Amino acid sequence: MTEHPDAPRSRRERPAKPALSRNGIVATAVALVRSEGLQRVTMRRLAQELDTGPASLYVYVRNTAELHAAVLDDLLGSVDLTPVTTPGDWQDRLIRILGSYGDVLFEHPGLAQSALVARPSGERYLDLVEAVLALLAEGGVPGDRAAWALDLLLQFATATAAEHAPRAGAGSDESDRAEEWDALAAVLRGTAADTHPHVAALGADLLAGSGEERLDWGFRVLLNGVLHTPR
Amino acid sequence: MTEHPDAPRSRRERPAKPALSRNGIVATAVALVRSEGLQRVTMRRLAQELDTGPASLYVYVRNTAELHAAVLDDLLGSVDLTPVTTPGDWQDRLIRILGSYGDVLFEHPGLAQSALVARPSGERYLDLVEAVLALLAEGGVPGDRAAWALDLLLQFATATAAEHAPRAGAGSDESDRAEEWDALAAVLRGTAADTHPHVAALGADLLAGSGEERLDWGFRVLLNGVLHTPR
DNA sequence: ACCTGAACACCGTTCAAGT
DNA sequence: ACCTGAACACCGTTCAAGT
């Protein structure tokens, strides 16, 4: 109303520093996570991006854990929930949704790690929960089991993604991971058959299979298990 | 042989600074984890305890992740593996072993978090793996399934323990966790039945049950699932 | 009332230089 | 050859003081 067309001409230099707000902070954090990865999204770095000091963020965000939860909830917006209403086997559709959830986390394993410790509870997360419960109900899973099955399924997907998080500290990556895998394979090969017969017998089979195959099998194990295990 | 009885009398002040070694470093780290918790066992703090600078540790330990893995493997020595050779139902015995593994991790959730990212591969871990595989074999689980079931079972126990890890940063504790739980309960109560009918229908049931009950049920779900899910 | 500079109390890791 | 002081490049969080 009484707003000047080009109002406060004070000290504004280029892109105009927008006022801080929780949404703005989270949105900037999401953009930063997308472009540079979670490791770089520290309170200090985020503050710098917003052209302020880190202390200012604490007016809108309780701590780093809460920030991560908010970022994750935002990213969860890209989970494909359409299989809820698609025709076909309910287990396959449920696994497709969980797989989509897993995909999001696989791109940000550090967030998966956070999610394990501080479960998100935002809008998008709630939508995901609703979708999973809807399909479990469609499959005839009793309510009391569905409640716990939900956690089992999401925890499995989350933990599997978290396994790929970079270890803190010095930048490692593919090479480190491969090295680790080789080391583990060597340990297994070197395991004496007389002290660890079962390990020796299975040998390389213990490491067989792609992550995707294992994930899919794990989901089916959980679903079959839920169907066969009353409380 | 040619050792002087009270040899190098040089600069030694009281408890005699022992020479550094990988074992000594890990043993000190374990003691420190036991007495002060993982959060306090940083490279710097550990070096201080050993009366040297942090750089010296890197002669014996590649990085923090490796140190954590070594500490965990040591602590795994207190996992009770006796149920392997005890009479009784194999599933119950297996769950007892997994429960004992879980107990160790529950005391050090931060280590559980590390274990998720950098799987241990030490002696004690191998003993645990052997025990789990032995019982799966006793239960008639085919080898190819047992190999993957092993990971599923250990990952579930590990992830469940990791959930209790303290969020990095400012010291939180019981009160923070209770607050979080209340917040989640409030979100569930406030969930509209028309947008999220299944969430609303289950309501507080979603949070029902103690951690122990859920853990036990989870193990049984996994075992039943494994028995019913070929690869 | 709202915001934040500056400080507090730390980190992991590396590497040039010492013994 | 082995070890390490000192530096590099950071952290999260708080709070007294400013506007």
PDB file of C-alpha atoms in Angstrom, chain A:
ATOM      1  CA  MET A   1       0.000   0.000   0.000  1.00  0.00           C
ATOM      2  CA  THR A   2       2.237   2.760   1.226  1.00  0.00           C
ATOM      3  CA  GLU A   3       5.125   0.896  -0.352  1.00  0.00           C
ATOM      4  CA  HIS A   4       7.672   2.840  -2.278  1.00  0.00           C
ATOM      5  CA  PRO A   5       8.209   1.393  -5.794  1.00  0.00           C
ATOM      6  CA  ASP A   6      11.951   1.008  -5.376  1.00  0.00           C
ATOM      7  CA  ALA A   7      12.004   1.251  -1.670  1.00  0.00           C
ATOM      8  CA  PRO A   8      15.037   0.994   0.555  1.00  0.00           C
ATOM      9  CA  ARG A   9      17.909   2.090  -1.635  1.00  0.00           C
ATOM     10  CA  SER A  10      20.286   1.784   1.287  1.00  0.00           C
ATOM     11  CA  ARG A  11      23.333  -0.545   0.985  1.00  0.00           C
ATOM     12  CA  ARG A  12      22.362  -3.056  -1.598  1.00  0.00           C
ATOM     13  CA  GLU A  13      25.061  -4.039  -4.009  1.00  0.00           C
ATOM     14  CA  ARG A  14      23.972  -6.643  -6.505  1.00  0.00           C
ATOM     15  CA  PRO A  15      21.645  -9.583  -6.171  1.00  0.00           C
ATOM     16  CA  ALA A  16      19.897  -7.949  -3.210  1.00  0.00           C
ATOM     17  CA  LYS A  17      20.369  -9.785   0.040  1.00  0.00           C
ATOM     18  CA  PRO A  18      17.024 -11.385   0.882  1.00  0.00           C
ATOM     19  CA  ALA A  19      15.770 -11.370   4.442  1.00  0.00           C
ATOM     20  CA  LEU A  20      16.475 -14.503   6.393  1.00  0.00           C
ATOM     21  CA  SER A  21      13.690 -16.987   7.007  1.00  0.00           C
ATOM     22  CA  ARG A  22      13.511 -20.636   7.867  1.00  0.00           C
ATOM     23  CA  ASN A  23      12.267 -21.514   4.411  1.00  0.00           C
ATOM     24  CA  GLY A  24      14.956 -19.494   2.752  1.00  0.00           C
ATOM     25  CA  ILE A  25      17.630 -21.120   4.824  1.00  0.00           C
ATOM     26  CA  VAL A  26      16.376 -24.608   4.097  1.00  0.00           C
ATOM     27  CA  ALA A  27      15.988 -23.853   0.392  1.00  0.00           C
ATOM     28  CA  THR A  28      19.542 -22.573   0.215  1.00  0.00           C
ATOM     29  CA  ALA A  29      20.754 -25.623   2.101  1.00  0.00           C
ATOM     30  CA  VAL A  30      18.945 -27.910  -0.332  1.00  0.00           C
ATOM     31  CA  ALA A  31      20.492 -26.134  -3.309  1.00  0.00           C
ATOM     32  CA  LEU A  32      23.914 -26.401  -1.706  1.00  0.00           C
ATOM     33  CA  VAL A  33      23.448 -30.094  -0.936  1.00  0.00           C
ATOM     34  CA  ARG A  34      22.443 -30.669  -4.539  1.00  0.00           C
ATOM     35  CA  SER A  35      25.378 -28.768  -5.976  1.00  0.00           C
ATOM     36  CA  GLU A  36      28.181 -29.589  -3.577  1.00  0.00           C
ATOM     37  CA  GLY A  37      27.063 -32.470  -1.384  1.00  0.00           C
ATOM     38  CA  LEU A  38      26.141 -32.608   2.250  1.00  0.00           C
ATOM     39  CA  GLN A  39      29.721 -32.459   3.535  1.00  0.00           C
ATOM     40  CA  ARG A  40      30.029 -28.900   2.348  1.00  0.00           C
ATOM     41  CA  VAL A  41      26.776 -27.751   3.886  1.00  0.00           C
ATOM     42  CA  THR A  42      27.998 -26.675   7.277  1.00  0.00           C
ATOM     43  CA  MET A  43      26.425 -23.969   9.349  1.00  0.00           C
ATOM     44  CA  ARG A  44      29.337 -21.718   8.538  1.00  0.00           C
ATOM     45  CA  ARG A  45      29.284 -22.422   4.829  1.00  0.00           C
ATOM     46  CA  LEU A  46      25.529 -21.983   4.694  1.00  0.00           C
ATOM     47  CA  ALA A  47      25.761 -18.684   6.545  1.00  0.00           C
ATOM     48  CA  GLN A  48      28.401 -17.514   4.119  1.00  0.00           C
ATOM     49  CA  GLU A  49      26.118 -18.395   1.222  1.00  0.00           C
ATOM     50  CA  LEU A  50      23.395 -16.343   2.847  1.00  0.00           C
ATOM     51  CA  ASP A  51      25.763 -13.487   3.432  1.00  0.00           C
ATOM     52  CA  THR A  52      25.534 -13.517   7.195  1.00  0.00           C
ATOM     53  CA  GLY A  53      27.242 -15.040  10.217  1.00  0.00           C
ATOM     54  CA  PRO A  54      26.577 -18.550  11.479  1.00  0.00           C
ATOM     55  CA  ALA A  55      24.960 -17.280  14.664  1.00  0.00           C
ATOM     56  CA  SER A  56      22.079 -15.886  12.651  1.00  0.00           C
ATOM     57  CA  LEU A  57      21.017 -19.315  11.482  1.00  0.00           C
ATOM     58  CA  TYR A  58      20.316 -20.363  15.029  1.00  0.00           C
ATOM     59  CA  VAL A  59      17.407 -17.970  15.144  1.00  0.00           C
ATOM     60  CA  TYR A  60      15.600 -20.220  12.661  1.00  0.00           C
ATOM     61  CA  VAL A  61      17.127 -23.650  13.079  1.00  0.00           C
ATOM     62  CA  ARG A  62      17.802 -25.405  16.362  1.00  0.00           C
ATOM     63  CA  ASN A  63      20.922 -27.231  15.258  1.00  0.00           C
ATOM     64  CA  THR A  64      22.583 -29.160  12.457  1.00  0.00           C
ATOM     65  CA  ALA A  65      20.471 -32.273  12.986  1.00  0.00           C
ATOM     66  CA  GLU A  66      17.285 -30.283  12.538  1.00  0.00           C
ATOM     67  CA  LEU A  67      18.666 -28.656   9.425  1.00  0.00           C
ATOM     68  CA  HIS A  68      19.512 -32.019   7.926  1.00  0.00           C
ATOM     69  CA  ALA A  69      16.049 -33.335   8.703  1.00  0.00           C
ATOM     70  CA  ALA A  70      14.475 -30.340   6.995  1.00  0.00           C
ATOM     71  CA  VAL A  71      16.703 -30.763   3.950  1.00  0.00           C
ATOM     72  CA  LEU A  72      15.886 -34.446   3.707  1.00  0.00           C
ATOM     73  CA  ASP A  73      12.179 -33.811   3.971  1.00  0.00           C
ATOM     74  CA  ASP A  74      12.462 -31.399   1.088  1.00  0.00           C
ATOM     75  CA  LEU A  75      14.401 -33.865  -1.050  1.00  0.00           C
ATOM     76  CA  LEU A  76      11.811 -36.516  -0.262  1.00  0.00           C
ATOM     77  CA  GLY A  77       9.535 -34.527  -2.533  1.00  0.00           C
ATOM     78  CA  SER A  78      11.069 -36.394  -5.460  1.00  0.00           C
ATOM     79  CA  VAL A  79      10.125 -39.852  -4.218  1.00  0.00           C
ATOM     80  CA  ASP A  80       7.789 -41.413  -6.750  1.00  0.00           C
ATOM     81  CA  LEU A  81       4.605 -42.321  -4.918  1.00  0.00           C
ATOM     82  CA  THR A  82       2.506 -43.051  -7.987  1.00  0.00           C
ATOM     83  CA  PRO A  83       2.718 -46.835  -7.544  1.00  0.00           C
ATOM     84  CA  VAL A  84       0.242 -46.514  -4.653  1.00  0.00           C
ATOM     85  CA  THR A  85      -2.587 -46.178  -7.130  1.00  0.00           C
ATOM     86  CA  THR A  86      -1.199 -48.189  -9.996  1.00  0.00           C
ATOM     87  CA  PRO A  87      -2.553 -51.647 -10.852  1.00  0.00           C
ATOM     88  CA  GLY A  88      -0.380 -54.691 -10.186  1.00  0.00           C
ATOM     89  CA  ASP A  89       1.008 -56.763  -7.352  1.00  0.00           C
ATOM     90  CA  TRP A  90       1.075 -54.755  -4.127  1.00  0.00           C
ATOM     91  CA  GLN A  91       4.486 -56.069  -3.106  1.00  0.00           C
ATOM     92  CA  ASP A  92       6.070 -55.024  -6.381  1.00  0.00           C
ATOM     93  CA  ARG A  93       4.488 -51.593  -6.145  1.00  0.00           C
ATOM     94  CA  LEU A  94       5.613 -51.174  -2.552  1.00  0.00           C
ATOM     95  CA  ILE A  95       9.143 -52.160  -3.457  1.00  0.00           C
ATOM     96  CA  ARG A  96       9.098 -49.641  -6.277  1.00  0.00           C
ATOM     97  CA  ILE A  97       8.240 -46.882  -3.815  1.00  0.00           C
ATOM     98  CA  LEU A  98      10.871 -48.004  -1.357  1.00  0.00           C
ATOM     99  CA  GLY A  99      13.345 -48.187  -4.197  1.00  0.00           C
ATOM    100  CA  SER A 100      12.542 -44.610  -5.133  1.00  0.00           C
ATOM    101  CA  TYR A 101      13.070 -43.571  -1.529  1.00  0.00           C
ATOM    102  CA  GLY A 102      16.349 -45.464  -1.577  1.00  0.00           C
ATOM    103  CA  ASP A 103      17.419 -43.677  -4.763  1.00  0.00           C
ATOM    104  CA  VAL A 104      17.037 -40.294  -3.127  1.00  0.00           C
ATOM    105  CA  LEU A 105      19.080 -41.404  -0.152  1.00  0.00           C
ATOM    106  CA  PHE A 106      21.716 -43.068  -2.301  1.00  0.00           C
ATOM    107  CA  GLU A 107      22.431 -39.708  -3.817  1.00  0.00           C
ATOM    108  CA  HIS A 108      22.937 -38.251  -0.348  1.00  0.00           C
ATOM    109  CA  PRO A 109      24.205 -41.016   1.913  1.00  0.00           C
ATOM    110  CA  GLY A 110      25.137 -38.506   4.564  1.00  0.00           C
ATOM    111  CA  LEU A 111      21.488 -37.566   4.871  1.00  0.00           C
ATOM    112  CA  ALA A 112      20.607 -41.234   5.220  1.00  0.00           C
ATOM    113  CA  GLN A 113      22.998 -41.363   8.136  1.00  0.00           C
ATOM    114  CA  SER A 114      21.290 -38.366   9.690  1.00  0.00           C
ATOM    115  CA  ALA A 115      17.868 -39.868   9.079  1.00  0.00           C
ATOM    116  CA  LEU A 116      18.843 -42.952  11.011  1.00  0.00           C
ATOM    117  CA  VAL A 117      19.606 -40.880  14.076  1.00  0.00           C
ATOM    118  CA  ALA A 118      16.983 -38.152  13.731  1.00  0.00           C
ATOM    119  CA  ARG A 119      13.958 -39.541  11.964  1.00  0.00           C
ATOM    120  CA  PRO A 120      12.368 -36.901   9.778  1.00  0.00           C
ATOM    121  CA  SER A 121       8.778 -35.962  10.470  1.00  0.00           C
ATOM    122  CA  GLY A 122       7.928 -33.446   7.778  1.00  0.00           C
ATOM    123  CA  GLU A 123       5.182 -33.341   5.179  1.00  0.00           C
ATOM    124  CA  ARG A 124       6.912 -35.372   2.511  1.00  0.00           C
ATOM    125  CA  TYR A 125       7.970 -37.997   4.979  1.00  0.00           C
ATOM    126  CA  LEU A 126       4.398 -38.305   6.131  1.00  0.00           C
ATOM    127  CA  ASP A 127       3.278 -38.773   2.548  1.00  0.00           C
ATOM    128  CA  LEU A 128       5.790 -41.578   2.138  1.00  0.00           C
ATOM    129  CA  VAL A 129       4.620 -43.221   5.353  1.00  0.00           C
ATOM    130  CA  GLU A 130       1.026 -42.980   4.205  1.00  0.00           C
ATOM    131  CA  ALA A 131       1.898 -44.614   0.890  1.00  0.00           C
ATOM    132  CA  VAL A 132       3.731 -47.503   2.527  1.00  0.00           C
ATOM    133  CA  LEU A 133       0.931 -48.090   5.002  1.00  0.00           C
ATOM    134  CA  ALA A 134      -1.659 -47.965   2.227  1.00  0.00           C
ATOM    135  CA  LEU A 135       0.084 -50.737   0.334  1.00  0.00           C
ATOM    136  CA  LEU A 136       0.633 -52.854   3.423  1.00  0.00           C
ATOM    137  CA  ALA A 137      -3.086 -52.525   4.136  1.00  0.00           C
ATOM    138  CA  GLU A 138      -3.878 -53.475   0.564  1.00  0.00           C
ATOM    139  CA  GLY A 139      -1.742 -56.572   1.090  1.00  0.00           C
ATOM    140  CA  GLY A 140      -3.832 -57.498   4.086  1.00  0.00           C
ATOM    141  CA  VAL A 141      -1.082 -56.920   6.644  1.00  0.00           C
ATOM    142  CA  PRO A 142      -2.738 -56.418  10.037  1.00  0.00           C
ATOM    143  CA  GLY A 143      -2.406 -52.926  11.475  1.00  0.00           C
ATOM    144  CA  ASP A 144      -0.220 -53.800  14.428  1.00  0.00           C
ATOM    145  CA  ARG A 145       2.266 -55.519  12.167  1.00  0.00           C
ATOM    146  CA  ALA A 146       2.104 -52.783   9.535  1.00  0.00           C
ATOM    147  CA  ALA A 147       3.112 -50.204  12.131  1.00  0.00           C
ATOM    148  CA  TRP A 148       6.333 -52.016  12.884  1.00  0.00           C
ATOM    149  CA  ALA A 149       6.879 -53.235   9.335  1.00  0.00           C
ATOM    150  CA  LEU A 150       6.943 -49.631   8.216  1.00  0.00           C
ATOM    151  CA  ASP A 151       9.956 -48.932  10.402  1.00  0.00           C
ATOM    152  CA  LEU A 152      11.667 -52.118   9.335  1.00  0.00           C
ATOM    153  CA  LEU A 153      11.302 -51.324   5.657  1.00  0.00           C
ATOM    154  CA  LEU A 154      12.337 -47.687   5.898  1.00  0.00           C
ATOM    155  CA  GLN A 155      15.187 -48.477   8.257  1.00  0.00           C
ATOM    156  CA  PHE A 156      16.510 -51.097   5.884  1.00  0.00           C
ATOM    157  CA  ALA A 157      16.469 -48.735   2.932  1.00  0.00           C
ATOM    158  CA  THR A 158      17.963 -45.933   5.010  1.00  0.00           C
ATOM    159  CA  ALA A 159      20.720 -48.031   6.546  1.00  0.00           C
ATOM    160  CA  THR A 160      21.668 -49.481   3.185  1.00  0.00           C
ATOM    161  CA  ALA A 161      22.061 -45.997   1.774  1.00  0.00           C
ATOM    162  CA  ALA A 162      23.927 -44.823   4.874  1.00  0.00           C
ATOM    163  CA  GLU A 163      26.538 -47.512   4.312  1.00  0.00           C
ATOM    164  CA  HIS A 164      27.769 -45.504   1.378  1.00  0.00           C
ATOM    165  CA  ALA A 165      28.364 -42.361   3.355  1.00  0.00           C
ATOM    166  CA  PRO A 166      31.881 -41.009   3.129  1.00  0.00           C
ATOM    167  CA  ARG A 167      33.885 -41.482   6.271  1.00  0.00           C
ATOM    168  CA  ALA A 168      34.441 -38.156   7.995  1.00  0.00           C
ATOM    169  CA  GLY A 169      37.727 -36.402   7.507  1.00  0.00           C
ATOM    170  CA  ALA A 170      40.004 -36.488   4.491  1.00  0.00           C
ATOM    171  CA  GLY A 171      38.275 -36.782   1.171  1.00  0.00           C
ATOM    172  CA  SER A 172      38.109 -40.403   0.159  1.00  0.00           C
ATOM    173  CA  ASP A 173      36.033 -41.889  -2.594  1.00  0.00           C
ATOM    174  CA  GLU A 174      35.686 -44.734  -5.006  1.00  0.00           C
ATOM    175  CA  SER A 175      39.290 -45.808  -4.662  1.00  0.00           C
ATOM    176  CA  ASP A 176      39.100 -45.991  -0.875  1.00  0.00           C
ATOM    177  CA  ARG A 177      35.983 -48.047  -1.068  1.00  0.00           C
ATOM    178  CA  ALA A 178      37.463 -50.459  -3.577  1.00  0.00           C
ATOM    179  CA  GLU A 179      40.542 -50.806  -1.403  1.00  0.00           C
ATOM    180  CA  GLU A 180      38.366 -51.637   1.555  1.00  0.00           C
ATOM    181  CA  TRP A 181      36.469 -54.226  -0.436  1.00  0.00           C
ATOM    182  CA  ASP A 182      39.712 -55.835  -1.565  1.00  0.00           C
ATOM    183  CA  ALA A 183      40.941 -55.913   2.016  1.00  0.00           C
ATOM    184  CA  LEU A 184      37.768 -57.622   3.146  1.00  0.00           C
ATOM    185  CA  ALA A 185      37.991 -60.116   0.284  1.00  0.00           C
ATOM    186  CA  ALA A 186      41.567 -60.866   1.296  1.00  0.00           C
ATOM    187  CA  VAL A 187      40.544 -61.442   4.905  1.00  0.00           C
ATOM    188  CA  LEU A 188      37.861 -63.857   3.757  1.00  0.00           C
ATOM    189  CA  ARG A 189      40.271 -65.734   1.485  1.00  0.00           C
ATOM    190  CA  GLY A 190      42.758 -65.951   4.300  1.00  0.00           C
ATOM    191  CA  THR A 191      40.286 -67.336   6.797  1.00  0.00           C
ATOM    192  CA  ALA A 192      41.352 -70.767   7.982  1.00  0.00           C
ATOM    193  CA  ALA A 193      38.858 -73.551   7.360  1.00  0.00           C
ATOM    194  CA  ASP A 194      39.578 -75.162  10.706  1.00  0.00           C
ATOM    195  CA  THR A 195      38.769 -72.160  12.890  1.00  0.00           C
ATOM    196  CA  HIS A 196      36.006 -70.636  10.750  1.00  0.00           C
ATOM    197  CA  PRO A 197      34.611 -73.461   8.631  1.00  0.00           C
ATOM    198  CA  HIS A 198      31.398 -71.745   7.624  1.00  0.00           C
ATOM    199  CA  VAL A 199      33.110 -68.549   6.605  1.00  0.00           C
ATOM    200  CA  ALA A 200      35.649 -70.522   4.606  1.00  0.00           C
ATOM    201  CA  ALA A 201      32.952 -72.652   2.997  1.00  0.00           C
ATOM    202  CA  LEU A 202      31.028 -69.661   1.735  1.00  0.00           C
ATOM    203  CA  GLY A 203      34.131 -67.684   0.835  1.00  0.00           C
ATOM    204  CA  ALA A 204      33.564 -65.185  -1.920  1.00  0.00           C
ATOM    205  CA  ASP A 205      29.823 -65.930  -1.902  1.00  0.00           C
ATOM    206  CA  LEU A 206      29.648 -63.699   1.152  1.00  0.00           C
ATOM    207  CA  LEU A 207      30.453 -60.746  -1.054  1.00  0.00           C
ATOM    208  CA  ALA A 208      28.459 -61.861  -4.082  1.00  0.00           C
ATOM    209  CA  GLY A 209      25.704 -59.886  -5.692  1.00  0.00           C
ATOM    210  CA  SER A 210      25.193 -56.270  -6.573  1.00  0.00           C
ATOM    211  CA  GLY A 211      23.802 -53.788  -4.121  1.00  0.00           C
ATOM    212  CA  GLU A 212      20.607 -53.646  -6.114  1.00  0.00           C
ATOM    213  CA  GLU A 213      20.061 -57.404  -6.030  1.00  0.00           C
ATOM    214  CA  ARG A 214      20.673 -57.473  -2.300  1.00  0.00           C
ATOM    215  CA  LEU A 215      18.344 -54.542  -1.714  1.00  0.00           C
ATOM    216  CA  ASP A 216      15.551 -56.145  -3.678  1.00  0.00           C
ATOM    217  CA  TRP A 217      16.018 -59.481  -1.951  1.00  0.00           C
ATOM    218  CA  GLY A 218      16.083 -57.727   1.405  1.00  0.00           C
ATOM    219  CA  PHE A 219      12.754 -56.026   0.735  1.00  0.00           C
ATOM    220  CA  ARG A 220      11.196 -59.355  -0.219  1.00  0.00           C
ATOM    221  CA  VAL A 221      12.623 -61.042   2.860  1.00  0.00           C
ATOM    222  CA  LEU A 222      11.102 -58.337   5.018  1.00  0.00           C
ATOM    223  CA  LEU A 223       7.735 -58.543   3.291  1.00  0.00           C
ATOM    224  CA  ASN A 224       7.586 -62.325   3.456  1.00  0.00           C
ATOM    225  CA  GLY A 225       8.754 -62.204   7.034  1.00  0.00           C
ATOM    226  CA  VAL A 226       6.100 -59.683   8.006  1.00  0.00           C
ATOM    227  CA  LEU A 227       3.455 -61.845   6.392  1.00  0.00           C
ATOM    228  CA  HIS A 228       4.621 -64.865   8.384  1.00  0.00           C
ATOM    229  CA  THR A 229       5.358 -63.299  11.757  1.00  0.00           C
ATOM    230  CA  PRO A 230       2.520 -62.350  14.100  1.00  0.00           C
ATOM    231  CA  ARG A 231       3.159 -60.130  17.071  1.00  0.00           C
TER     232      ARG A 231
END
